[in-house]
XYZ file of C-alpha atoms in Angstrom:
253
model
C -0.133 -0.139 0.168
C 2.861 2.593 0.957
C 4.681 1.280 -2.122
C 1.930 2.173 -4.551
C 1.064 5.375 -2.464
C 4.508 6.577 -2.365
C 4.442 6.423 -7.028
C 0.975 7.825 -6.285
C 2.099 10.774 -4.340
C 5.216 11.310 -6.719
C 3.349 11.474 -9.779
C 0.986 13.713 -8.367
C 3.966 16.132 -6.851
C 5.562 16.267 -10.318
C 2.322 17.080 -12.389
C 0.914 19.480 -10.234
C 4.296 21.826 -9.442
C 5.366 21.464 -13.274
C 1.901 23.121 -14.738
C 1.909 25.429 -11.778
C 5.386 26.653 -12.586
C 4.785 26.444 -16.259
C 1.453 28.918 -15.850
C 3.495 31.459 -13.381
C 6.524 32.083 -16.246
C 4.077 32.423 -19.030
C 2.125 35.104 -16.801
C 5.060 37.103 -15.841
C 7.550 36.747 -18.827
C 5.051 35.972 -21.812
C 2.742 38.558 -23.878
C -0.926 36.562 -23.207
C -2.865 39.614 -24.251
C -4.135 39.919 -20.407
C -4.344 43.294 -18.888
C -2.020 43.859 -15.906
C -5.065 42.946 -13.353
C -5.940 40.188 -14.703
C -2.336 38.676 -14.778
C -1.937 39.641 -11.226
C -4.610 37.640 -10.456
C -4.188 34.602 -12.158
C -0.433 34.677 -10.937
C -1.418 34.823 -7.502
C -4.188 31.731 -7.879
C -1.221 29.899 -9.848
C 1.215 30.505 -6.669
C -1.277 29.445 -4.010
C -2.128 26.383 -6.306
C 1.618 25.622 -5.934
C 1.908 26.158 -2.295
C -1.066 23.862 -1.584
C 0.551 21.195 -3.405
C 3.868 21.379 -1.772
C 2.658 21.624 1.470
C 0.088 18.993 1.944
C 2.484 16.488 0.042
C 5.522 17.667 1.652
C 4.002 18.051 4.820
C 1.310 15.030 5.068
C 2.136 12.648 2.617
C 5.469 12.500 2.146
C 6.690 12.039 5.864
C 4.178 9.188 6.554
C 5.162 7.313 2.986
C 8.496 7.811 3.870
C 8.746 7.242 6.939
C 12.026 5.940 7.294
C 13.898 9.054 5.627
C 11.807 11.435 7.507
C 11.834 9.783 11.263
C 13.913 12.883 12.821
C 10.366 14.786 11.903
C 9.123 13.042 15.286
C 10.320 15.103 17.602
C 9.289 18.370 15.756
C 5.706 19.534 15.694
C 4.847 19.096 11.631
C 1.525 18.371 12.001
C 0.639 21.712 13.958
C 2.784 23.309 11.419
C 1.718 21.749 8.257
C -2.532 22.477 9.128
C -1.641 26.190 9.879
C 0.317 26.535 6.670
C -1.857 23.969 4.583
C -4.856 25.901 5.568
C -3.961 29.534 4.821
C -2.962 28.310 1.503
C -5.950 26.372 0.633
C -7.833 29.757 1.626
C -5.532 32.140 -0.170
C -5.825 29.665 -3.178
C -9.775 29.888 -2.667
C -10.481 33.604 -1.931
C -8.186 34.767 -4.755
C -10.623 32.647 -7.031
C -13.271 34.333 -5.517
C -11.958 38.016 -5.517
C -10.817 37.323 -9.460
C -14.700 35.964 -10.253
C -16.012 39.566 -8.348
C -13.289 41.482 -10.245
C -14.350 40.060 -13.826
C -18.158 40.632 -12.576
C -17.311 44.485 -11.602
C -15.399 44.886 -14.946
C -18.560 43.488 -17.014
C -21.685 44.657 -15.014
C -20.312 47.734 -13.669
C -18.836 49.950 -15.959
C -19.170 52.863 -13.478
C -16.664 51.104 -11.192
C -14.670 48.972 -13.764
C -11.380 52.168 -13.819
C -11.485 52.068 -9.922
C -11.458 48.888 -8.794
C -9.950 46.774 -11.936
C -6.761 48.128 -11.879
C -2.921 46.540 -10.974
C -2.522 48.646 -7.757
C -6.226 47.505 -6.580
C -5.672 43.957 -7.791
C -2.469 44.112 -5.203
C -4.375 45.571 -2.369
C -7.120 42.990 -2.528
C -4.779 39.480 -2.511
C -2.562 41.351 0.187
C -5.953 41.526 2.274
C -6.779 37.949 1.889
C -3.310 36.803 2.700
C -3.296 38.927 5.720
C -6.707 37.332 7.012
C -5.953 33.587 5.782
C -2.976 33.322 7.892
C -4.434 35.055 10.740
C -7.595 32.994 10.785
C -5.787 30.039 10.590
C -3.449 30.576 13.377
C -5.590 29.024 15.691
C -5.737 25.485 13.945
C -2.087 25.510 15.693
C -3.248 24.954 18.621
C -6.227 22.407 17.853
C -4.020 19.314 16.897
C -1.270 17.501 18.067
C 2.019 17.080 16.744
C 1.526 13.834 15.435
C 0.081 12.552 12.724
C -2.484 10.116 12.385
C -2.498 6.669 10.351
C -5.637 4.049 9.827
C -7.482 3.190 7.126
C -8.773 6.831 6.553
C -6.708 9.520 4.859
C -4.134 10.024 7.536
C -4.478 13.446 9.444
C -3.484 15.298 12.534
C -4.919 13.857 15.860
C -6.860 16.258 17.187
C -5.897 17.125 20.803
C -8.612 15.770 23.719
C -10.123 19.204 25.031
C -11.294 20.119 21.119
C -14.006 17.548 21.403
C -15.748 18.903 24.691
C -15.083 22.959 23.993
C -17.772 25.081 22.498
C -15.101 27.390 21.563
C -13.564 25.097 19.155
C -16.612 23.614 18.244
C -17.655 27.248 16.001
C -14.485 28.105 15.334
C -14.437 24.805 12.656
C -18.207 25.497 12.139
C -16.583 28.851 10.949
C -13.832 27.521 9.434
C -16.225 25.264 6.975
C -18.475 28.063 6.495
C -15.953 30.595 5.381
C -14.332 27.086 2.874
C -15.634 25.950 1.063
C -19.301 27.301 1.528
C -19.481 30.923 1.587
C -16.917 31.124 -1.386
C -18.688 28.476 -3.419
C -22.100 30.606 -3.155
C -20.364 34.056 -4.210
C -18.783 32.332 -7.059
C -22.147 30.822 -8.162
C -23.930 34.049 -8.146
C -21.338 36.408 -9.636
C -21.371 34.174 -12.511
C -25.278 33.596 -12.324
C -25.398 37.496 -12.370
C -22.544 37.908 -15.054
C -23.970 35.658 -17.865
C -27.207 37.101 -17.147
C -26.064 40.494 -17.896
C -24.161 38.764 -21.082
C -27.530 37.815 -22.335
C -29.426 40.785 -21.742
C -27.051 43.212 -23.891
C -26.652 40.626 -26.907
C -30.019 40.665 -27.047
C -30.364 44.185 -26.938
C -27.251 43.901 -29.650
C -29.309 41.844 -31.756
C -32.585 43.966 -31.683
C -30.481 46.964 -32.507
C -28.575 45.195 -35.490
C -32.108 44.058 -36.582
C -33.375 48.133 -36.302
C -30.683 49.348 -38.066
C -30.643 47.189 -40.746
C -34.251 47.774 -41.933
C -34.140 51.839 -41.799
C -32.045 54.260 -43.809
C -31.173 56.454 -41.116
C -30.103 55.880 -37.480
C -32.341 56.674 -34.569
C -30.804 59.010 -31.772
C -31.020 56.462 -29.436
C -28.509 54.404 -31.824
C -25.733 56.692 -30.654
C -26.108 55.427 -26.718
C -22.893 52.701 -26.077
C -23.721 49.332 -26.398
C -21.632 46.662 -24.756
C -20.858 43.206 -25.630
C -18.800 40.514 -23.860
C -17.329 37.504 -24.999
C -15.646 35.123 -22.548
C -12.232 36.609 -21.098
C -12.591 39.926 -23.167
C -14.291 43.347 -23.313
C -15.924 44.719 -26.442
C -17.454 47.757 -26.152
C -19.976 48.579 -29.301
C -20.044 51.796 -30.339
C -22.734 52.969 -32.071
C -21.915 56.472 -34.716
C -24.349 58.921 -36.423
C -23.425 56.993 -39.844
C -24.944 53.248 -38.544
C -20.755 52.163 -38.175
C -20.128 49.507 -35.801
C -16.596 50.212 -33.738
C -15.680 47.278 -31.970
C -12.641 47.581 -29.607
C -11.049 44.890 -27.382
C -9.687 45.650 -24.043
C -8.786 42.402 -21.953
């Protein structure tokens, strides 16, 4: 069992790290046609995912699978450190995805806020705040577990200290932990995507009605001078109709 597990862990570690490292390199050094704000969000998400892979496989799986090579870790509270760091990295990865989804929602549905919120500086502030809050939130987990790993017929993790089972405080902490990740992020991402898709469908229908109207008349109506917006996945296409009924499409990723 341990032999098969070690092969599986090695494959996960190599493939996961390779994909995320390549993603980070492309976002840093290649011209992907993305705005600096989007590049910063995607880069942070890739770094957080890479940290989750490293922390989970090195501080939980590998020390147990290769117990003889890592026997010196018995005297170190690895499980406590691992729990705090792993959950902090996981929270960062999840909430970076939420903040990126909200950023795209603002860019698509809230044109008045786009210039103020969808900027590289604001992205750095948001991700810095998420990182600090994630670290502070998971410091308590260091005191929740014992220093030893628990290995049975179930996935191994830390032993829970005896006072945690009978403490209302720790039960509340664990309940809030599961609410903040993954329940609340899942609901936020779902709602933001529903609102974004709804906005795209509404503006697309408005654009089709505009095209039908302009194709049937020789002159443009005064309402055609308004700006309509059409969106594609990952792109922003403001469609402007001028006095001569000419559609001008500008791409801003």
